[in-house]
Amino acid sequence: TASPDLADWRVRDWQKRPVNVTGLPEGRLVDIGEACCRIPEGFQVHKTVKKIFEGRVRQLSQGRIDWALAEQLAIGSLVVEFDPAKQEVTTGLIQDDLESD
């Protein structure tokens, strides 16, 4: 089999990039992203981490989100929006723990 070409995975035209399919308003995702990158006052953060967080905030403002930021938004949105009374847990260890009770 032929190996996949990395160029096939790159977005060439940002006007045709995938749209928000999360079900959350874009503003809510921006709020979650900014909250995840907020460094508490007086907290000493490593310069590389600070640079990464600044880059993610910049991505949010430009609407150009990379894979790592997308993962951060996904986890952050679950923390903020997940309601076990309305949504069923169906993955991995959590499901196994529920069944063992």
PDB file of N, CA and C in Angstrom:
ATOM      1  N   THR A   1       0.836  -1.195   0.000  1.00  0.00           N
ATOM      2  CA  THR A   1       0.000   0.000   0.000  1.00  0.00           C
ATOM      3  C   THR A   1       0.871   1.245   0.000  1.00  0.00           C
ATOM      4  N   ALA A   2       0.355   2.262  -0.615  1.00  0.00           N
ATOM      5  CA  ALA A   2       1.086   3.527  -0.669  1.00  0.00           C
ATOM      6  C   ALA A   2       0.962   4.246   0.669  1.00  0.00           C
ATOM      7  N   SER A   3       2.031   4.897   1.082  1.00  0.00           N
ATOM      8  CA  SER A   3       1.968   5.652   2.337  1.00  0.00           C
ATOM      9  C   SER A   3       1.242   6.973   2.084  1.00  0.00           C
ATOM     10  N   PRO A   4       0.491   7.452   3.072  1.00  0.00           N
ATOM     11  CA  PRO A   4      -0.251   8.701   2.887  1.00  0.00           C
ATOM     12  C   PRO A   4       0.687   9.888   2.727  1.00  0.00           C
ATOM     13  N   ASP A   5       0.257  10.829   1.945  1.00  0.00           N
ATOM     14  CA  ASP A   5       1.031  12.042   1.710  1.00  0.00           C
ATOM     15  C   ASP A   5       0.593  13.092   2.724  1.00  0.00           C
ATOM     16  N   LEU A   6       1.531  13.621   3.490  1.00  0.00           N
ATOM     17  CA  LEU A   6       1.214  14.621   4.506  1.00  0.00           C
ATOM     18  C   LEU A   6       0.504  15.826   3.900  1.00  0.00           C
ATOM     19  N   ALA A   7       0.826  16.162   2.675  1.00  0.00           N
ATOM     20  CA  ALA A   7       0.204  17.321   2.023  1.00  0.00           C
ATOM     21  C   ALA A   7      -1.307  17.145   1.893  1.00  0.00           C
ATOM     22  N   ASP A   8      -1.790  15.902   1.841  1.00  0.00           N
ATOM     23  CA  ASP A   8      -3.228  15.659   1.743  1.00  0.00           C
ATOM     24  C   ASP A   8      -3.970  16.101   2.996  1.00  0.00           C
ATOM     25  N   TRP A   9      -3.274  16.220   4.117  1.00  0.00           N
ATOM     26  CA  TRP A   9      -3.902  16.555   5.390  1.00  0.00           C
ATOM     27  C   TRP A   9      -3.854  18.051   5.688  1.00  0.00           C
ATOM     28  N   ARG A  10      -3.104  18.804   4.916  1.00  0.00           N
ATOM     29  CA  ARG A  10      -2.968  20.235   5.166  1.00  0.00           C
ATOM     30  C   ARG A  10      -4.146  20.996   4.575  1.00  0.00           C
ATOM     31  N   VAL A  11      -4.569  22.017   5.281  1.00  0.00           N
ATOM     32  CA  VAL A  11      -5.623  22.883   4.773  1.00  0.00           C
ATOM     33  C   VAL A  11      -4.963  23.915   3.878  1.00  0.00           C
ATOM     34  N   ARG A  12      -5.287  23.867   2.610  1.00  0.00           N
ATOM     35  CA  ARG A  12      -4.671  24.788   1.657  1.00  0.00           C
ATOM     36  C   ARG A  12      -5.436  26.109   1.594  1.00  0.00           C
ATOM     37  N   ASP A  13      -6.729  26.033   1.700  1.00  0.00           N
ATOM     38  CA  ASP A  13      -7.571  27.215   1.586  1.00  0.00           C
ATOM     39  C   ASP A  13      -8.336  27.379   2.901  1.00  0.00           C
ATOM     40  N   TRP A  14      -7.935  28.353   3.712  1.00  0.00           N
ATOM     41  CA  TRP A  14      -8.537  28.534   5.029  1.00  0.00           C
ATOM     42  C   TRP A  14     -10.000  28.934   4.946  1.00  0.00           C
ATOM     43  N   GLN A  15     -10.443  29.434   3.798  1.00  0.00           N
ATOM     44  CA  GLN A  15     -11.860  29.765   3.635  1.00  0.00           C
ATOM     45  C   GLN A  15     -12.712  28.499   3.563  1.00  0.00           C
ATOM     46  N   LYS A  16     -12.100  27.368   3.232  1.00  0.00           N
ATOM     47  CA  LYS A  16     -12.825  26.100   3.113  1.00  0.00           C
ATOM     48  C   LYS A  16     -12.547  25.157   4.280  1.00  0.00           C
ATOM     49  N   ARG A  17     -11.946  25.680   5.330  1.00  0.00           N
ATOM     50  CA  ARG A  17     -11.616  24.824   6.472  1.00  0.00           C
ATOM     51  C   ARG A  17     -12.901  24.314   7.130  1.00  0.00           C
ATOM     52  N   PRO A  18     -12.814  23.225   7.889  1.00  0.00           N
ATOM     53  CA  PRO A  18     -14.008  22.719   8.567  1.00  0.00           C
ATOM     54  C   PRO A  18     -14.605  23.773   9.495  1.00  0.00           C
ATOM     55  N   VAL A  19     -15.900  23.746   9.622  1.00  0.00           N
ATOM     56  CA  VAL A  19     -16.587  24.702  10.484  1.00  0.00           C
ATOM     57  C   VAL A  19     -16.799  24.102  11.866  1.00  0.00           C
ATOM     58  N   ASN A  20     -17.254  24.906  12.785  1.00  0.00           N
ATOM     59  CA  ASN A  20     -17.522  24.474  14.147  1.00  0.00           C
ATOM     60  C   ASN A  20     -18.678  23.479  14.149  1.00  0.00           C
ATOM     61  N   VAL A  21     -18.396  22.239  14.515  1.00  0.00           N
ATOM     62  CA  VAL A  21     -19.437  21.213  14.583  1.00  0.00           C
ATOM     63  C   VAL A  21     -19.621  20.707  16.016  1.00  0.00           C
ATOM     64  N   THR A  22     -19.220  21.518  16.979  1.00  0.00           N
ATOM     65  CA  THR A  22     -19.261  21.089  18.378  1.00  0.00           C
ATOM     66  C   THR A  22     -20.638  21.220  19.007  1.00  0.00           C
ATOM     67  N   GLY A  23     -21.480  22.063  18.450  1.00  0.00           N
ATOM     68  CA  GLY A  23     -22.764  22.339  19.066  1.00  0.00           C
ATOM     69  C   GLY A  23     -22.705  23.488  20.056  1.00  0.00           C
ATOM     70  N   LEU A  24     -21.503  23.983  20.324  1.00  0.00           N
ATOM     71  CA  LEU A  24     -21.351  25.127  21.215  1.00  0.00           C
ATOM     72  C   LEU A  24     -21.146  26.386  20.384  1.00  0.00           C
ATOM     73  N   PRO A  25     -21.657  27.509  20.842  1.00  0.00           N
ATOM     74  CA  PRO A  25     -21.405  28.759  20.122  1.00  0.00           C
ATOM     75  C   PRO A  25     -19.909  29.062  20.090  1.00  0.00           C
ATOM     76  N   GLU A  26     -19.469  29.673  19.008  1.00  0.00           N
ATOM     77  CA  GLU A  26     -18.049  29.989  18.848  1.00  0.00           C
ATOM     78  C   GLU A  26     -17.530  30.837  20.006  1.00  0.00           C
ATOM     79  N   GLY A  27     -18.338  31.789  20.467  1.00  0.00           N
ATOM     80  CA  GLY A  27     -17.931  32.631  21.591  1.00  0.00           C
ATOM     81  C   GLY A  27     -17.669  31.828  22.854  1.00  0.00           C
ATOM     82  N   ARG A  28     -18.467  30.777  23.065  1.00  0.00           N
ATOM     83  CA  ARG A  28     -18.280  29.911  24.245  1.00  0.00           C
ATOM     84  C   ARG A  28     -16.953  29.163  24.142  1.00  0.00           C
ATOM     85  N   LEU A  29     -16.626  28.695  22.932  1.00  0.00           N
ATOM     86  CA  LEU A  29     -15.351  28.003  22.730  1.00  0.00           C
ATOM     87  C   LEU A  29     -14.170  28.944  22.963  1.00  0.00           C
ATOM     88  N   VAL A  30     -14.309  30.180  22.513  1.00  0.00           N
ATOM     89  CA  VAL A  30     -13.249  31.172  22.740  1.00  0.00           C
ATOM     90  C   VAL A  30     -13.084  31.415  24.233  1.00  0.00           C
ATOM     91  N   ASP A  31     -14.198  31.540  24.956  1.00  0.00           N
ATOM     92  CA  ASP A  31     -14.131  31.727  26.415  1.00  0.00           C
ATOM     93  C   ASP A  31     -13.410  30.558  27.088  1.00  0.00           C
ATOM     94  N   ILE A  32     -13.745  29.337  26.673  1.00  0.00           N
ATOM     95  CA  ILE A  32     -13.117  28.143  27.250  1.00  0.00           C
ATOM     96  C   ILE A  32     -11.622  28.137  26.942  1.00  0.00           C
ATOM     97  N   GLY A  33     -11.270  28.445  25.695  1.00  0.00           N
ATOM     98  CA  GLY A  33      -9.858  28.469  25.301  1.00  0.00           C
ATOM     99  C   GLY A  33      -9.060  29.509  26.059  1.00  0.00           C
ATOM    100  N   GLU A  34      -9.640  30.699  26.205  1.00  0.00           N
ATOM    101  CA  GLU A  34      -8.940  31.756  26.946  1.00  0.00           C
ATOM    102  C   GLU A  34      -8.792  31.393  28.419  1.00  0.00           C
ATOM    103  N   ALA A  35      -9.820  30.775  28.990  1.00  0.00           N
ATOM    104  CA  ALA A  35      -9.747  30.364  30.395  1.00  0.00           C
ATOM    105  C   ALA A  35      -8.664  29.302  30.600  1.00  0.00           C
ATOM    106  N   CYS A  36      -8.539  28.380  29.651  1.00  0.00           N
ATOM    107  CA  CYS A  36      -7.516  27.331  29.753  1.00  0.00           C
ATOM    108  C   CYS A  36      -6.101  27.898  29.663  1.00  0.00           C
ATOM    109  N   CYS A  37      -5.960  29.041  29.011  1.00  0.00           N
ATOM    110  CA  CYS A  37      -4.630  29.637  28.806  1.00  0.00           C
ATOM    111  C   CYS A  37      -4.331  30.763  29.787  1.00  0.00           C
ATOM    112  N   ARG A  38      -5.257  31.055  30.669  1.00  0.00           N
ATOM    113  CA  ARG A  38      -5.056  32.145  31.632  1.00  0.00           C
ATOM    114  C   ARG A  38      -4.099  31.689  32.729  1.00  0.00           C
ATOM    115  N   ILE A  39      -3.076  32.485  32.955  1.00  0.00           N
ATOM    116  CA  ILE A  39      -2.085  32.182  33.987  1.00  0.00           C
ATOM    117  C   ILE A  39      -2.424  33.023  35.219  1.00  0.00           C
ATOM    118  N   PRO A  40      -2.625  32.392  36.366  1.00  0.00           N
ATOM    119  CA  PRO A  40      -2.976  33.144  37.574  1.00  0.00           C
ATOM    120  C   PRO A  40      -1.908  34.183  37.929  1.00  0.00           C
ATOM    121  N   GLU A  41      -2.368  35.313  38.407  1.00  0.00           N
ATOM    122  CA  GLU A  41      -1.462  36.393  38.805  1.00  0.00           C
ATOM    123  C   GLU A  41      -0.514  35.897  39.892  1.00  0.00           C
ATOM    124  N   GLY A  42       0.765  36.195  39.725  1.00  0.00           N
ATOM    125  CA  GLY A  42       1.770  35.800  40.699  1.00  0.00           C
ATOM    126  C   GLY A  42       2.316  34.394  40.488  1.00  0.00           C
ATOM    127  N   PHE A  43       1.737  33.642  39.564  1.00  0.00           N
ATOM    128  CA  PHE A  43       2.197  32.277  39.298  1.00  0.00           C
ATOM    129  C   PHE A  43       3.396  32.315  38.362  1.00  0.00           C
ATOM    130  N   GLN A  44       4.464  31.640  38.741  1.00  0.00           N
ATOM    131  CA  GLN A  44       5.665  31.589  37.914  1.00  0.00           C
ATOM    132  C   GLN A  44       5.514  30.456  36.903  1.00  0.00           C
ATOM    133  N   VAL A  45       5.414  30.815  35.632  1.00  0.00           N
ATOM    134  CA  VAL A  45       5.231  29.820  34.582  1.00  0.00           C
ATOM    135  C   VAL A  45       6.498  29.735  33.728  1.00  0.00           C
ATOM    136  N   HIS A  46       6.812  28.540  33.279  1.00  0.00           N
ATOM    137  CA  HIS A  46       7.979  28.343  32.417  1.00  0.00           C
ATOM    138  C   HIS A  46       7.778  29.137  31.128  1.00  0.00           C
ATOM    139  N   LYS A  47       8.855  29.718  30.612  1.00  0.00           N
ATOM    140  CA  LYS A  47       8.755  30.593  29.437  1.00  0.00           C
ATOM    141  C   LYS A  47       8.207  29.856  28.209  1.00  0.00           C
ATOM    142  N   THR A  48       8.496  28.574  28.076  1.00  0.00           N
ATOM    143  CA  THR A  48       7.975  27.819  26.935  1.00  0.00           C
ATOM    144  C   THR A  48       6.470  27.627  27.052  1.00  0.00           C
ATOM    145  N   VAL A  49       5.996  27.330  28.256  1.00  0.00           N
ATOM    146  CA  VAL A  49       4.553  27.171  28.474  1.00  0.00           C
ATOM    147  C   VAL A  49       3.842  28.495  28.208  1.00  0.00           C
ATOM    148  N   LYS A  50       4.437  29.582  28.681  1.00  0.00           N
ATOM    149  CA  LYS A  50       3.853  30.905  28.450  1.00  0.00           C
ATOM    150  C   LYS A  50       3.753  31.191  26.952  1.00  0.00           C
ATOM    151  N   LYS A  51       4.792  30.852  26.214  1.00  0.00           N
ATOM    152  CA  LYS A  51       4.797  31.069  24.761  1.00  0.00           C
ATOM    153  C   LYS A  51       3.711  30.224  24.084  1.00  0.00           C
ATOM    154  N   ILE A  52       3.534  28.990  24.518  1.00  0.00           N
ATOM    155  CA  ILE A  52       2.497  28.120  23.958  1.00  0.00           C
ATOM    156  C   ILE A  52       1.117  28.712  24.227  1.00  0.00           C
ATOM    157  N   PHE A  53       0.874  29.138  25.461  1.00  0.00           N
ATOM    158  CA  PHE A  53      -0.427  29.714  25.807  1.00  0.00           C
ATOM    159  C   PHE A  53      -0.705  30.994  25.022  1.00  0.00           C
ATOM    160  N   GLU A  54       0.310  31.840  24.869  1.00  0.00           N
ATOM    161  CA  GLU A  54       0.140  33.069  24.086  1.00  0.00           C
ATOM    162  C   GLU A  54      -0.204  32.734  22.635  1.00  0.00           C
ATOM    163  N   GLY A  55       0.432  31.704  22.098  1.00  0.00           N
ATOM    164  CA  GLY A  55       0.148  31.266  20.733  1.00  0.00           C
ATOM    165  C   GLY A  55      -1.270  30.750  20.588  1.00  0.00           C
ATOM    166  N   ARG A  56      -1.751  30.043  21.603  1.00  0.00           N
ATOM    167  CA  ARG A  56      -3.123  29.515  21.541  1.00  0.00           C
ATOM    168  C   ARG A  56      -4.151  30.635  21.611  1.00  0.00           C
ATOM    169  N   VAL A  57      -3.906  31.634  22.428  1.00  0.00           N
ATOM    170  CA  VAL A  57      -4.813  32.788  22.500  1.00  0.00           C
ATOM    171  C   VAL A  57      -4.810  33.514  21.150  1.00  0.00           C
ATOM    172  N   ARG A  58      -3.652  33.626  20.538  1.00  0.00           N
ATOM    173  CA  ARG A  58      -3.552  34.258  19.221  1.00  0.00           C
ATOM    174  C   ARG A  58      -4.343  33.447  18.180  1.00  0.00           C
ATOM    175  N   GLN A  59      -4.228  32.126  18.233  1.00  0.00           N
ATOM    176  CA  GLN A  59      -4.988  31.267  17.321  1.00  0.00           C
ATOM    177  C   GLN A  59      -6.487  31.498  17.478  1.00  0.00           C
ATOM    178  N   LEU A  60      -6.934  31.589  18.740  1.00  0.00           N
ATOM    179  CA  LEU A  60      -8.360  31.813  19.002  1.00  0.00           C
ATOM    180  C   LEU A  60      -8.834  33.116  18.365  1.00  0.00           C
ATOM    181  N   SER A  61      -8.022  34.151  18.478  1.00  0.00           N
ATOM    182  CA  SER A  61      -8.418  35.455  17.931  1.00  0.00           C
ATOM    183  C   SER A  61      -8.420  35.446  16.405  1.00  0.00           C
ATOM    184  N   GLN A  62      -7.604  34.585  15.803  1.00  0.00           N
ATOM    185  CA  GLN A  62      -7.525  34.497  14.347  1.00  0.00           C
ATOM    186  C   GLN A  62      -8.474  33.448  13.762  1.00  0.00           C
ATOM    187  N   GLY A  63      -9.026  32.592  14.628  1.00  0.00           N
ATOM    188  CA  GLY A  63      -9.909  31.539  14.144  1.00  0.00           C
ATOM    189  C   GLY A  63      -9.199  30.415  13.416  1.00  0.00           C
ATOM    190  N   ARG A  64      -7.896  30.286  13.655  1.00  0.00           N
ATOM    191  CA  ARG A  64      -7.101  29.232  13.015  1.00  0.00           C
ATOM    192  C   ARG A  64      -6.589  28.309  14.116  1.00  0.00           C
ATOM    193  N   ILE A  65      -7.272  27.220  14.349  1.00  0.00           N
ATOM    194  CA  ILE A  65      -7.012  26.368  15.505  1.00  0.00           C
ATOM    195  C   ILE A  65      -6.265  25.107  15.087  1.00  0.00           C
ATOM    196  N   ASP A  66      -5.151  24.830  15.762  1.00  0.00           N
ATOM    197  CA  ASP A  66      -4.405  23.611  15.465  1.00  0.00           C
ATOM    198  C   ASP A  66      -4.956  22.446  16.291  1.00  0.00           C
ATOM    199  N   TRP A  67      -4.376  21.276  16.062  1.00  0.00           N
ATOM    200  CA  TRP A  67      -4.874  20.050  16.695  1.00  0.00           C
ATOM    201  C   TRP A  67      -4.799  20.131  18.223  1.00  0.00           C
ATOM    202  N   ALA A  68      -3.693  20.616  18.750  1.00  0.00           N
ATOM    203  CA  ALA A  68      -3.511  20.672  20.203  1.00  0.00           C
ATOM    204  C   ALA A  68      -4.546  21.586  20.854  1.00  0.00           C
ATOM    205  N   LEU A  69      -4.809  22.731  20.252  1.00  0.00           N
ATOM    206  CA  LEU A  69      -5.812  23.640  20.797  1.00  0.00           C
ATOM    207  C   LEU A  69      -7.202  23.037  20.664  1.00  0.00           C
ATOM    208  N   ALA A  70      -7.463  22.335  19.571  1.00  0.00           N
ATOM    209  CA  ALA A  70      -8.760  21.678  19.402  1.00  0.00           C
ATOM    210  C   ALA A  70      -8.984  20.650  20.512  1.00  0.00           C
ATOM    211  N   GLU A  71      -7.952  19.893  20.853  1.00  0.00           N
ATOM    212  CA  GLU A  71      -8.055  18.921  21.953  1.00  0.00           C
ATOM    213  C   GLU A  71      -8.311  19.628  23.278  1.00  0.00           C
ATOM    214  N   GLN A  72      -7.614  20.738  23.500  1.00  0.00           N
ATOM    215  CA  GLN A  72      -7.805  21.505  24.733  1.00  0.00           C
ATOM    216  C   GLN A  72      -9.244  22.016  24.824  1.00  0.00           C
ATOM    217  N   LEU A  73      -9.775  22.508  23.716  1.00  0.00           N
ATOM    218  CA  LEU A  73     -11.159  22.992  23.703  1.00  0.00           C
ATOM    219  C   LEU A  73     -12.145  21.856  23.928  1.00  0.00           C
ATOM    220  N   ALA A  74     -11.860  20.694  23.364  1.00  0.00           N
ATOM    221  CA  ALA A  74     -12.750  19.546  23.544  1.00  0.00           C
ATOM    222  C   ALA A  74     -12.815  19.138  25.010  1.00  0.00           C
ATOM    223  N   ILE A  75     -11.668  19.015  25.638  1.00  0.00           N
ATOM    224  CA  ILE A  75     -11.636  18.635  27.053  1.00  0.00           C
ATOM    225  C   ILE A  75     -12.251  19.733  27.915  1.00  0.00           C
ATOM    226  N   GLY A  76     -11.898  20.987  27.631  1.00  0.00           N
ATOM    227  CA  GLY A  76     -12.467  22.101  28.386  1.00  0.00           C
ATOM    228  C   GLY A  76     -13.971  22.182  28.252  1.00  0.00           C
ATOM    229  N   SER A  77     -14.500  21.924  27.054  1.00  0.00           N
ATOM    230  CA  SER A  77     -15.948  21.988  26.865  1.00  0.00           C
ATOM    231  C   SER A  77     -16.649  20.856  27.612  1.00  0.00           C
ATOM    232  N   LEU A  78     -16.012  19.691  27.693  1.00  0.00           N
ATOM    233  CA  LEU A  78     -16.598  18.598  28.472  1.00  0.00           C
ATOM    234  C   LEU A  78     -16.649  18.951  29.959  1.00  0.00           C
ATOM    235  N   VAL A  79     -15.576  19.552  30.452  1.00  0.00           N
ATOM    236  CA  VAL A  79     -15.531  19.943  31.862  1.00  0.00           C
ATOM    237  C   VAL A  79     -16.635  20.951  32.173  1.00  0.00           C
ATOM    238  N   VAL A  80     -16.827  21.889  31.268  1.00  0.00           N
ATOM    239  CA  VAL A  80     -17.794  22.968  31.496  1.00  0.00           C
ATOM    240  C   VAL A  80     -19.220  22.538  31.191  1.00  0.00           C
ATOM    241  N   GLU A  81     -19.415  21.783  30.122  1.00  0.00           N
ATOM    242  CA  GLU A  81     -20.760  21.526  29.606  1.00  0.00           C
ATOM    243  C   GLU A  81     -21.330  20.148  29.928  1.00  0.00           C
ATOM    244  N   PHE A  82     -20.516  19.175  30.314  1.00  0.00           N
ATOM    245  CA  PHE A  82     -21.003  17.808  30.493  1.00  0.00           C
ATOM    246  C   PHE A  82     -21.947  17.706  31.681  1.00  0.00           C
ATOM    247  N   ASP A  83     -23.094  17.120  31.447  1.00  0.00           N
ATOM    248  CA  ASP A  83     -24.090  16.904  32.491  1.00  0.00           C
ATOM    249  C   ASP A  83     -24.463  15.425  32.496  1.00  0.00           C
ATOM    250  N   PRO A  84     -23.980  14.659  33.480  1.00  0.00           N
ATOM    251  CA  PRO A  84     -24.242  13.220  33.483  1.00  0.00           C
ATOM    252  C   PRO A  84     -25.731  12.879  33.552  1.00  0.00           C
ATOM    253  N   ALA A  85     -26.554  13.791  34.039  1.00  0.00           N
ATOM    254  CA  ALA A  85     -27.988  13.527  34.092  1.00  0.00           C
ATOM    255  C   ALA A  85     -28.610  13.538  32.692  1.00  0.00           C
ATOM    256  N   LYS A  86     -27.977  14.264  31.761  1.00  0.00           N
ATOM    257  CA  LYS A  86     -28.520  14.380  30.405  1.00  0.00           C
ATOM    258  C   LYS A  86     -27.756  13.546  29.375  1.00  0.00           C
ATOM    259  N   GLN A  87     -26.487  13.214  29.682  1.00  0.00           N
ATOM    260  CA  GLN A  87     -25.650  12.524  28.712  1.00  0.00           C
ATOM    261  C   GLN A  87     -25.116  11.239  29.305  1.00  0.00           C
ATOM    262  N   GLU A  88     -25.154  10.200  28.527  1.00  0.00           N
ATOM    263  CA  GLU A  88     -24.703   8.899  28.984  1.00  0.00           C
ATOM    264  C   GLU A  88     -23.190   8.764  28.827  1.00  0.00           C
ATOM    265  N   VAL A  89     -22.544   8.216  29.822  1.00  0.00           N
ATOM    266  CA  VAL A  89     -21.107   7.958  29.755  1.00  0.00           C
ATOM    267  C   VAL A  89     -20.931   6.594  29.110  1.00  0.00           C
ATOM    268  N   THR A  90     -20.202   6.548  27.998  1.00  0.00           N
ATOM    269  CA  THR A  90     -20.076   5.276  27.279  1.00  0.00           C
ATOM    270  C   THR A  90     -18.649   4.940  26.895  1.00  0.00           C
ATOM    271  N   THR A  91     -17.677   5.446  27.615  1.00  0.00           N
ATOM    272  CA  THR A  91     -16.305   5.181  27.205  1.00  0.00           C
ATOM    273  C   THR A  91     -15.470   4.585  28.315  1.00  0.00           C
ATOM    274  N   GLY A  92     -14.568   3.722  27.940  1.00  0.00           N
ATOM    275  CA  GLY A  92     -13.466   3.206  28.721  1.00  0.00           C
ATOM    276  C   GLY A  92     -13.695   2.911  30.185  1.00  0.00           C
ATOM    277  N   LEU A  93     -12.741   3.326  30.999  1.00  0.00           N
ATOM    278  CA  LEU A  93     -12.727   3.015  32.418  1.00  0.00           C
ATOM    279  C   LEU A  93     -13.953   3.540  33.151  1.00  0.00           C
ATOM    280  N   ILE A  94     -14.434   4.694  32.737  1.00  0.00           N
ATOM    281  CA  ILE A  94     -15.587   5.264  33.429  1.00  0.00           C
ATOM    282  C   ILE A  94     -16.765   4.310  33.319  1.00  0.00           C
ATOM    283  N   GLN A  95     -17.031   3.793  32.130  1.00  0.00           N
ATOM    284  CA  GLN A  95     -18.135   2.853  31.930  1.00  0.00           C
ATOM    285  C   GLN A  95     -17.900   1.593  32.746  1.00  0.00           C
ATOM    286  N   ASP A  96     -16.668   1.069  32.725  1.00  0.00           N
ATOM    287  CA  ASP A  96     -16.351  -0.130  33.484  1.00  0.00           C
ATOM    288  C   ASP A  96     -16.577   0.078  34.966  1.00  0.00           C
ATOM    289  N   ASP A  97     -16.200   1.247  35.488  1.00  0.00           N
ATOM    290  CA  ASP A  97     -16.403   1.547  36.900  1.00  0.00           C
ATOM    291  C   ASP A  97     -17.894   1.615  37.228  1.00  0.00           C
ATOM    292  N   LEU A  98     -18.698   2.171  36.337  1.00  0.00           N
ATOM    293  CA  LEU A  98     -20.134   2.242  36.585  1.00  0.00           C
ATOM    294  C   LEU A  98     -20.765   0.862  36.646  1.00  0.00           C
ATOM    295  N   GLU A  99     -20.295  -0.049  35.802  1.00  0.00           N
ATOM    296  CA  GLU A  99     -20.858  -1.396  35.753  1.00  0.00           C
ATOM    297  C   GLU A  99     -20.432  -2.233  36.941  1.00  0.00           C
ATOM    298  N   SER A 100     -19.297  -1.920  37.574  1.00  0.00           N
ATOM    299  CA  SER A 100     -18.794  -2.732  38.671  1.00  0.00           C
ATOM    300  C   SER A 100     -19.496  -2.434  40.002  1.00  0.00           C
ATOM    301  N   ASP A 101     -20.244  -1.331  40.084  1.00  0.00           N
ATOM    302  CA  ASP A 101     -20.942  -0.983  41.330  1.00  0.00           C
ATOM    303  C   ASP A 101     -22.137  -1.861  41.584  1.00  0.00           C
TER     304      ASP A 101
END
